XYZ file of N, CA, C and O in Angstrom:
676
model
N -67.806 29.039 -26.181
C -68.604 30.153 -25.771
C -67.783 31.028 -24.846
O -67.245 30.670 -23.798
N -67.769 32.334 -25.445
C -67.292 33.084 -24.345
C -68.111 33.725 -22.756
O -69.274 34.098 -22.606
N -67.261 33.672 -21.998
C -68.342 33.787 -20.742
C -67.541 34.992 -20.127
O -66.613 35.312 -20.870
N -67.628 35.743 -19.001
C -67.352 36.840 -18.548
C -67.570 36.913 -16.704
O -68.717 37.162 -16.333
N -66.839 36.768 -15.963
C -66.887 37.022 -14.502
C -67.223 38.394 -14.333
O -66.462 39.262 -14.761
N -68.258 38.671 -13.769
C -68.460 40.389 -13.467
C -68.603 40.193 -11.808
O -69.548 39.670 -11.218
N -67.302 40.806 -11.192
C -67.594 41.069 -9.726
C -67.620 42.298 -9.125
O -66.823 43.235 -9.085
N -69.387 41.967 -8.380
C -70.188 43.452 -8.166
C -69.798 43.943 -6.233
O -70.644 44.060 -5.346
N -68.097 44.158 -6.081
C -68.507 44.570 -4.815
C -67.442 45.895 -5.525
O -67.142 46.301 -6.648
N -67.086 46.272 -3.904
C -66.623 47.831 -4.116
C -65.139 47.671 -4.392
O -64.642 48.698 -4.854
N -64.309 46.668 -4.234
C -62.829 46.848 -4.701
C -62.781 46.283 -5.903
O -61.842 46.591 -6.636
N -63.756 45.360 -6.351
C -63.914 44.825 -7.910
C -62.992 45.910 -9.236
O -63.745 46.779 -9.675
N -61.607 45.940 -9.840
C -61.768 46.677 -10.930
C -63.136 46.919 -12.099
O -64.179 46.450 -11.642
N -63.197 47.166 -12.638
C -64.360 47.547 -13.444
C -64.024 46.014 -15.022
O -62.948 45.475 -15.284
N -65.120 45.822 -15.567
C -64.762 45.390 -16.311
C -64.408 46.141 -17.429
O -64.775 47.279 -17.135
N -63.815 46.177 -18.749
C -63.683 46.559 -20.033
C -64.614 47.049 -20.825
O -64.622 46.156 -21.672
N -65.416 47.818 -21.178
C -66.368 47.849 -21.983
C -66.709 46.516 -23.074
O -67.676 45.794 -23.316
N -65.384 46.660 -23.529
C -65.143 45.812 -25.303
C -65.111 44.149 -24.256
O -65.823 43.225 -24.650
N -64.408 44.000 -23.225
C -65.110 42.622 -22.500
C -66.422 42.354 -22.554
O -66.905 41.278 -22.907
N -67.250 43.699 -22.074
C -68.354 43.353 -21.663
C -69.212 42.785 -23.042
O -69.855 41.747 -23.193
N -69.035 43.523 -23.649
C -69.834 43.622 -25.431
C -69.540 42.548 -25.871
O -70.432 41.954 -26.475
N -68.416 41.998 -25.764
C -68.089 40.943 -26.685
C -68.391 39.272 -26.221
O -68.468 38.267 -26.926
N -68.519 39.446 -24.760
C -69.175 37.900 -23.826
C -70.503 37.998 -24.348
O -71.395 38.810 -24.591
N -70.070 36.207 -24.434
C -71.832 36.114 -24.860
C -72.584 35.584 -23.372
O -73.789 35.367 -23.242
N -71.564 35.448 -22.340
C -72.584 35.187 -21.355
C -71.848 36.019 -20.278
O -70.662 36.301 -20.449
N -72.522 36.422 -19.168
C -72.078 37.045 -18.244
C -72.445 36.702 -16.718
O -73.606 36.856 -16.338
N -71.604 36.309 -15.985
C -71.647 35.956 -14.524
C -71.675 36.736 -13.671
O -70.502 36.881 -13.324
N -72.636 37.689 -12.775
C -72.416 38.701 -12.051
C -72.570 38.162 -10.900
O -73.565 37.495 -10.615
N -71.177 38.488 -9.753
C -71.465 38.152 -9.027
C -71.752 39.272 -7.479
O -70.780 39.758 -6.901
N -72.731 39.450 -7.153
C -73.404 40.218 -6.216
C -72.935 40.066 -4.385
O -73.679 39.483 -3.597
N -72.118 40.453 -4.123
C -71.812 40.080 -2.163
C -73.101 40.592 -1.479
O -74.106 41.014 -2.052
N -72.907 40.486 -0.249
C -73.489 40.969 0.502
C -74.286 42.272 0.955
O -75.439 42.554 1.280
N -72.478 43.224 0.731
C -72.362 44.118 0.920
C -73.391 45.187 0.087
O -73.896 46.172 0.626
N -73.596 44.807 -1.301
C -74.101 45.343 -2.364
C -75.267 45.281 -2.120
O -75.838 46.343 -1.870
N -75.979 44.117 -2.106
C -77.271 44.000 -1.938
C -78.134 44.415 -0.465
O -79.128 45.097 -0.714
N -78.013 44.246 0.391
C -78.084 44.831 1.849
C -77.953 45.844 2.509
O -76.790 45.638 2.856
N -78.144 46.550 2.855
C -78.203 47.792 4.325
C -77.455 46.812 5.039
O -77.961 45.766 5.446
N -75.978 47.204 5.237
C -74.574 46.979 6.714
C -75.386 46.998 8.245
O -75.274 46.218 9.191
N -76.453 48.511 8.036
C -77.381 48.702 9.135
C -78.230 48.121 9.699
O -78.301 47.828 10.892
N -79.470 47.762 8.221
C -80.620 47.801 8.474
C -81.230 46.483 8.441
O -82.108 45.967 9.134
N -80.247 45.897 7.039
C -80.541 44.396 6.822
C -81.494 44.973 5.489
O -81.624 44.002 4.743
N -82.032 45.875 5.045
C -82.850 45.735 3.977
C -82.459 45.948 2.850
O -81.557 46.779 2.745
N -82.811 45.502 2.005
C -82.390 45.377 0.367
C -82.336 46.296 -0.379
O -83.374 46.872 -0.705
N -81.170 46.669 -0.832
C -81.164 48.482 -1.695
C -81.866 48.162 -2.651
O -81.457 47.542 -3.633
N -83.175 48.612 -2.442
C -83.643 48.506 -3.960
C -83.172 48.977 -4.912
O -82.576 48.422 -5.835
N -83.455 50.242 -4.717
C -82.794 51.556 -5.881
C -81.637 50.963 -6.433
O -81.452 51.463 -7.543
N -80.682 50.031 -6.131
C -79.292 49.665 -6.130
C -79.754 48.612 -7.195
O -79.576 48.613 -8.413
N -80.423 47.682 -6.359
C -81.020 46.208 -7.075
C -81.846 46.494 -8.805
O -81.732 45.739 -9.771
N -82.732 47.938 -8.746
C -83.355 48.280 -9.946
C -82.307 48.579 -11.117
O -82.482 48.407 -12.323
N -81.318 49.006 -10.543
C -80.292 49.431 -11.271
C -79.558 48.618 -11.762
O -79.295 48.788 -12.953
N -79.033 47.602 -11.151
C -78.492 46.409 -11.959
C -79.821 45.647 -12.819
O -79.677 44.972 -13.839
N -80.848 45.878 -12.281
C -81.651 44.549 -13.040
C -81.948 45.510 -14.868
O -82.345 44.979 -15.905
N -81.545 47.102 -14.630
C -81.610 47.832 -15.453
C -80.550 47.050 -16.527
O -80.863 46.755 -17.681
N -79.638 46.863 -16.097
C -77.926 46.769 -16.544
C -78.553 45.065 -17.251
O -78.409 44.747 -18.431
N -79.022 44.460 -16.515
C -79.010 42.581 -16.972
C -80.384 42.888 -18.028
O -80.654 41.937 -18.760
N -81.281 44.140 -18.171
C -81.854 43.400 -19.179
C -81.593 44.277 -20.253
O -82.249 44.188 -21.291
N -80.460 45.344 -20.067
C -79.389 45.856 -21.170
C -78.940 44.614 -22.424
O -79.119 44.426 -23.627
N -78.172 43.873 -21.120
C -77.614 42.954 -21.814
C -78.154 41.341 -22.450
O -77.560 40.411 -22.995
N -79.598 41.597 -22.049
C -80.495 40.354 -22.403
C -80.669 40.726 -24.018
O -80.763 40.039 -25.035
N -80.666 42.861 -23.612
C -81.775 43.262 -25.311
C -79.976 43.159 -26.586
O -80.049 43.397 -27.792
N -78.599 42.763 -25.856
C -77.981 42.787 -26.636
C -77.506 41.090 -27.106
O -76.649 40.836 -27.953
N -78.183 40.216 -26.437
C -78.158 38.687 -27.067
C -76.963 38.022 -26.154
O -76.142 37.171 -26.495
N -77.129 38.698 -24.845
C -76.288 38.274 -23.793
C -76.675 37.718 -22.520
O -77.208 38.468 -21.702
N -76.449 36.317 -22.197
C -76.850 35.596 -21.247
C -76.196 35.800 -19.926
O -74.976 35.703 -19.790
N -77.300 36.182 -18.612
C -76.994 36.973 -17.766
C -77.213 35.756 -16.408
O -78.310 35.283 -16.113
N -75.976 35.431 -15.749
C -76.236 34.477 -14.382
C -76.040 35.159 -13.240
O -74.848 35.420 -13.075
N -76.566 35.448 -12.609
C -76.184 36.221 -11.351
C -75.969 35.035 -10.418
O -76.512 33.938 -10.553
N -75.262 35.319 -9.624
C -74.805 34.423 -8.263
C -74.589 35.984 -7.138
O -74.039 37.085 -7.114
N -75.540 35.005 -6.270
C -75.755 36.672 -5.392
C -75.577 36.154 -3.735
O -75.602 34.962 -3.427
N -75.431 37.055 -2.936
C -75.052 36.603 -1.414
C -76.552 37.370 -0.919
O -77.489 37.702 -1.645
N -76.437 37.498 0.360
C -77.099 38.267 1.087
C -78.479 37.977 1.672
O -79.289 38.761 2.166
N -78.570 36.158 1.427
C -80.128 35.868 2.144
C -79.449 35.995 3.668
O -80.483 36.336 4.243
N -78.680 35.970 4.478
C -78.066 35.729 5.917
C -78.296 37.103 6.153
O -79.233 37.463 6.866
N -77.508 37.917 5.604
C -77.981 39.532 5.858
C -79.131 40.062 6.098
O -79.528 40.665 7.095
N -79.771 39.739 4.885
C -81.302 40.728 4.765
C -82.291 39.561 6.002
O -83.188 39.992 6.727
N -81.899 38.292 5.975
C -82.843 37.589 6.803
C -82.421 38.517 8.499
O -83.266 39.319 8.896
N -81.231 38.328 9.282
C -80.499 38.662 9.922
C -81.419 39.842 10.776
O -81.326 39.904 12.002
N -82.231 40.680 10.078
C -82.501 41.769 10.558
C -83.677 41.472 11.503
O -84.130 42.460 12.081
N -84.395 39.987 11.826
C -85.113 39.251 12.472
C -84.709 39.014 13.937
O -85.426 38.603 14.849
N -83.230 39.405 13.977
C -82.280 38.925 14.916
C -81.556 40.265 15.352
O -80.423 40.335 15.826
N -82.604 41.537 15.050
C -81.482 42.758 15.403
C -81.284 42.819 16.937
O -80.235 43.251 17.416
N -82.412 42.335 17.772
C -82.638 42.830 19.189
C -81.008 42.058 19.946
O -80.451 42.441 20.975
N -80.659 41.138 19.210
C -79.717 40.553 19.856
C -78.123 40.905 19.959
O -77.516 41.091 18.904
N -77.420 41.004 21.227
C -76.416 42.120 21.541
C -75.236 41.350 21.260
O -74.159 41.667 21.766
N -75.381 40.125 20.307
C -74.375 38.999 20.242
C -74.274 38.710 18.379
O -74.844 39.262 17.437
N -73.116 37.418 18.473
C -73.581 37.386 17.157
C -74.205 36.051 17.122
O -74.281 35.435 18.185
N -74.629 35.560 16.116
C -75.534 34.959 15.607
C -75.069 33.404 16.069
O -73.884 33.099 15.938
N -75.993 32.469 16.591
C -75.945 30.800 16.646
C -75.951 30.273 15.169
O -76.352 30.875 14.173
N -75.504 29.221 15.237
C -75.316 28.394 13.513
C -77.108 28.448 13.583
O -77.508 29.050 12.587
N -77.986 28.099 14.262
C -79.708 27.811 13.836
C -80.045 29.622 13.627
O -80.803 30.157 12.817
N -79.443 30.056 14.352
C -79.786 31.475 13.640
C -79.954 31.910 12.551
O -80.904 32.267 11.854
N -78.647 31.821 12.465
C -77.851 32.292 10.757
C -78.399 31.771 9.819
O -78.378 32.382 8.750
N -79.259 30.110 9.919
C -79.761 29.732 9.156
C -81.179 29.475 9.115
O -81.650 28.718 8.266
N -81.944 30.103 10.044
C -83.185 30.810 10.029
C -83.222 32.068 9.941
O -84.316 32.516 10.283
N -82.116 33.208 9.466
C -81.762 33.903 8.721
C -81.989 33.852 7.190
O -82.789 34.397 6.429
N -80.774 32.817 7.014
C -80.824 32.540 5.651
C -82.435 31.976 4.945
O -82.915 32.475 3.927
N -82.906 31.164 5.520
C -84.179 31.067 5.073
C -85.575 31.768 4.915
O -86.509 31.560 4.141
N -85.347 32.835 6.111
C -86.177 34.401 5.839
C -85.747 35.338 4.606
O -86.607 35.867 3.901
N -83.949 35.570 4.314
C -83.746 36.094 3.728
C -83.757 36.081 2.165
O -83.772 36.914 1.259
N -83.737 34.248 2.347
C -83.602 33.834 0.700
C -84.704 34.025 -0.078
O -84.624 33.781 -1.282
N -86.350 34.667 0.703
C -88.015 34.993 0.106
C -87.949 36.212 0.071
O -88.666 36.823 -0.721
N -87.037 36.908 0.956
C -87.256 38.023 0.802
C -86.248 38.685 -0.273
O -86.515 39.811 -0.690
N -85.017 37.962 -0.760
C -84.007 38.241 -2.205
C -84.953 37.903 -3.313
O -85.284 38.696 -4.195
N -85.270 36.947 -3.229
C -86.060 36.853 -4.370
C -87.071 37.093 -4.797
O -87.322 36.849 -5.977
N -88.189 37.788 -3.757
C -89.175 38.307 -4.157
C -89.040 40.057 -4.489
O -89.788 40.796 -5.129
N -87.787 40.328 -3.775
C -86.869 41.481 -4.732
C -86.582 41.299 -6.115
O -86.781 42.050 -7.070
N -86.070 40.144 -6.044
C -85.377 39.772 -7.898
C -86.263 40.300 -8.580
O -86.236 41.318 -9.271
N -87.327 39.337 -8.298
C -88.777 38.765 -8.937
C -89.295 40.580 -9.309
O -89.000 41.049 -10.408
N -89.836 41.186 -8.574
C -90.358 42.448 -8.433
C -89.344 43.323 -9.289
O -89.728 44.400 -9.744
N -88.038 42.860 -9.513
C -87.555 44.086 -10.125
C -87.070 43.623 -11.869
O -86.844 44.358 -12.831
N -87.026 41.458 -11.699
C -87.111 41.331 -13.190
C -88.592 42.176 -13.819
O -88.607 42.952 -14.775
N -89.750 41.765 -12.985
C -91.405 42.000 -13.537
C -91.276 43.527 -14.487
O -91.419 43.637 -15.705
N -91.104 44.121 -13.940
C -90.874 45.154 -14.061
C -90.186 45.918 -15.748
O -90.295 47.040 -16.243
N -89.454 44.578 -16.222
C -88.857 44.791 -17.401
C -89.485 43.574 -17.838
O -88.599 43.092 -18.543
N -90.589 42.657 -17.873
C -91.069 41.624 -18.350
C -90.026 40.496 -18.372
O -89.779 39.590 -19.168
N -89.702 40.744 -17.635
C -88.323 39.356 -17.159
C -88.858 37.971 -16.207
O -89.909 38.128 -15.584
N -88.374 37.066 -16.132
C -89.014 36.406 -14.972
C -87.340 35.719 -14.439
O -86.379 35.954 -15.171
N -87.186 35.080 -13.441
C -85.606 34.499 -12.948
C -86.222 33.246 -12.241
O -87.382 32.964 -11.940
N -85.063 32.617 -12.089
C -85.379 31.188 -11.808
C -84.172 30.933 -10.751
O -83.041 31.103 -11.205
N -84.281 30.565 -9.467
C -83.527 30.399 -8.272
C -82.957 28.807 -8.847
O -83.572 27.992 -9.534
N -81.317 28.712 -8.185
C -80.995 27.737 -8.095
C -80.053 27.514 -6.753
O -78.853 27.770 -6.855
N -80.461 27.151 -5.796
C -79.677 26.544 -4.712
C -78.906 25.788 -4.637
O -79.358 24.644 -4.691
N -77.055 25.925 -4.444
C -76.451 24.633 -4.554
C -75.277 24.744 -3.242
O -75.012 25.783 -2.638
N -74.703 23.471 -3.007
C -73.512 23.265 -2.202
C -72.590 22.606 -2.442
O -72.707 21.745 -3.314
N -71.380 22.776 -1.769
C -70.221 22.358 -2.338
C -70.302 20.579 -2.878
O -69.495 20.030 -3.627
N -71.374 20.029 -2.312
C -71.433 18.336 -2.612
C -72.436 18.727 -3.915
O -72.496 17.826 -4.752
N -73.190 19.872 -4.198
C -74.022 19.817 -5.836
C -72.889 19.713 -7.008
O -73.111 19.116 -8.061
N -71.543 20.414 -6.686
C -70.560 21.000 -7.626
C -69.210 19.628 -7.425
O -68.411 19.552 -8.358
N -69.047 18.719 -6.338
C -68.438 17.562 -6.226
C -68.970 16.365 -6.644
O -68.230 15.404 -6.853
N -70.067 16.309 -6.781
C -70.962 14.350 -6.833
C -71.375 15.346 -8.563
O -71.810 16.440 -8.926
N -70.769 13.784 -9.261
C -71.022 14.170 -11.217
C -72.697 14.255 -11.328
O -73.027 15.029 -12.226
N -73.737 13.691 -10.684
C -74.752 13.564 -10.920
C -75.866 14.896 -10.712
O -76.721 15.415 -11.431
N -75.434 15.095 -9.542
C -75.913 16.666 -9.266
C -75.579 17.395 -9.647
O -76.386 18.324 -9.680
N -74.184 17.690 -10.262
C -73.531 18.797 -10.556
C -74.139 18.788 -12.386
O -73.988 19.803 -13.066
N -74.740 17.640 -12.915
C -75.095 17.449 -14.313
C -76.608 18.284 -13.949
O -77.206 19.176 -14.552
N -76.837 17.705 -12.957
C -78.709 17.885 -12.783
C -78.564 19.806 -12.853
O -79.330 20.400 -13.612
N -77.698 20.483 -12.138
C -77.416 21.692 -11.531
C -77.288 22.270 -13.108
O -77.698 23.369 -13.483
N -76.732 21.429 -13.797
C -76.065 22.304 -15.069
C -77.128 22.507 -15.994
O -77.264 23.603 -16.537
N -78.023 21.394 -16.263
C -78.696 21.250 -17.665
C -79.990 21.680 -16.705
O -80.970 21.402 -17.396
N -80.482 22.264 -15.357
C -81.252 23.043 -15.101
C -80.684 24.668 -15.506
O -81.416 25.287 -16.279
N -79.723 25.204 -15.134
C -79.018 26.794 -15.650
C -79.301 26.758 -17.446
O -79.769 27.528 -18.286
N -78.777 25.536 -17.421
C -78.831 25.503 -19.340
C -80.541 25.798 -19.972
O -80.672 26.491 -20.981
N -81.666 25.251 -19.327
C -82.884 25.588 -19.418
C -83.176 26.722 -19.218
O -83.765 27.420 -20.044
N -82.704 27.207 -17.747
C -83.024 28.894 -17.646
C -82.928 29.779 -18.555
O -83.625 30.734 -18.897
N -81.433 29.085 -19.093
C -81.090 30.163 -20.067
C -81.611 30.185 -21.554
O -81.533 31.051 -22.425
N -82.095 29.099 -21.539
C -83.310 28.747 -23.239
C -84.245 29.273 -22.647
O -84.827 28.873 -23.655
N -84.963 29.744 -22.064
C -86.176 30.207 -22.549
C -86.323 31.443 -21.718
O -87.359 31.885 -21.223
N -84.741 32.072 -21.628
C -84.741 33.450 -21.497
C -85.003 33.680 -20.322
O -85.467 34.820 -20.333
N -84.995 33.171 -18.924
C -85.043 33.964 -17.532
C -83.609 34.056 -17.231
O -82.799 33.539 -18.000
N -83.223 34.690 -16.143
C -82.595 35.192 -15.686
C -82.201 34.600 -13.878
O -82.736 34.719 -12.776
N -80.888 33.902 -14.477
C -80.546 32.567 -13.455
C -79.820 33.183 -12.551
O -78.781 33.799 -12.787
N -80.478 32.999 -11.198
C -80.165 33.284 -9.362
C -79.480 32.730 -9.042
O -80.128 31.759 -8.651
N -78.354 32.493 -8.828
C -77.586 31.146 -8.126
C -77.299 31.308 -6.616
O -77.037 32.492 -6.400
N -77.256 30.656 -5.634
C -77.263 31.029 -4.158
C -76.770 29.987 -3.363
O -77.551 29.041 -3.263
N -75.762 29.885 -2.799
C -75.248 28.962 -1.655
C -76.476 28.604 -0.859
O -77.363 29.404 -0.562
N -76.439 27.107 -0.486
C -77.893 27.081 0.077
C -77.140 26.945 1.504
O -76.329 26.082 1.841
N -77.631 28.024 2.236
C -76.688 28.115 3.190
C -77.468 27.157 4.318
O -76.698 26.419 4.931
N -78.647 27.073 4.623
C -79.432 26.574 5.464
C -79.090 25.027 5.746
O -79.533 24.479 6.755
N -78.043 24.137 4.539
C -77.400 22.938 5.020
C -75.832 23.357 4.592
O -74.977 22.487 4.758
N -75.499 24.415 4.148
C -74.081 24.530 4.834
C -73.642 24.981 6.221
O -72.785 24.545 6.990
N -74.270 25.718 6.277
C -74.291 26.440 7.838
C -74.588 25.164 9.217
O -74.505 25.225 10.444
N -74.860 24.363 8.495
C -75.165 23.348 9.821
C -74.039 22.262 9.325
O -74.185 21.107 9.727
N -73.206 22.489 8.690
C -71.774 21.373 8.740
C -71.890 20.044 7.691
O -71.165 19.051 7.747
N -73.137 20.308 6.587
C -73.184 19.473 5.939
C -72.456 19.637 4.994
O -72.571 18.888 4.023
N -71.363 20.812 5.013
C -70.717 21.304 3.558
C -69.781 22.423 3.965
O -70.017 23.445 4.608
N -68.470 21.897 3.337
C -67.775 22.755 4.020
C -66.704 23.617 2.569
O -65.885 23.065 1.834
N -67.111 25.024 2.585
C -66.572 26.176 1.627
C -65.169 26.310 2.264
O -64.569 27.081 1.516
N -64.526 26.023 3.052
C -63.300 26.534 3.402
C -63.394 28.023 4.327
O -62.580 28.937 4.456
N -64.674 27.823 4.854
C -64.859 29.123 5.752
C -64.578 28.518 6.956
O -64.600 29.175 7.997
């Protein structure tokens, strides 16, 4: 199966057209930066409608669409504007856990919209190391993608951020 890395920030080259057309699956991957107000902490919609425009382009052309997206720490974050510092590890990850209802009830609102529905999957570097989880992780994406939603993937930051998992950050 051919698959396709699509990375959605601002120095990303563009992909190929004839790449894009010809993957039968496609990985978009979404930073921070993209999804979020730098400012405000809130979620570009207009931005977000526009890609979800683009993923169910490629649903109506028989193309399987995974997004892996950043930005629950951000958009949560904005809970924490009054503060003249940066963020404690329990912060960041009562951040992340405000932010990760409020990404996805974005998703959600902007698959609906094209009769789409998406399905969240939370993982950490021990889901993608231990064979058992990383099977459980797989043949759940593999379901998403049979019966046609549109798969969220998201660092679950709320036990990385507290040292249970370490990305090389």
């Amino acid at each position: 199966m051919s698959s396709l890395l699509v990375q959605q920030h601002s120095t990303a080259a563009p992909a190929t057209p004839i790449r894009l057309l010809s993957a039968r699956r496609l990985i978009v991957k979404i930073g921070s930066v993209l999804i979020a107000d730098a400012e405000t902490g809130e979620i570009r919609g207009p931005w977000l409608q526009t890609l979800i425009e683009d993923v169910v382009r490629f649903f109506a052309r028989g193309q399987q669409v995974i997004i892996v997206t950043s930005g629950a720490v951000a958009v949560g974050s904005s809970h924490f504007n009054h503060l003249d510092r940066s963020l404690r590890v329990d912060e960041k990850q009562t951040a992340a856990a405000i932010g990760k209802v409020r990404l996805m009830r974005a998703y959600e609102q902007s698959l609906k919209r094209h009769r789409f529905g998406g399905g969240k999957i939370l993982l950490t570097r021990e889901d993608t190391d231990n064979q058992h989880r990383c099977l459980n992780a797989g043949l759940t994406l593999q379901q998403l993608l049979k019966v046609g939603a549109v798969s969220i993937i998201n660092e679950n930051d709320n036990v990385r951020l507290a040292g249970f998992s370490d990305w090389g950050r």
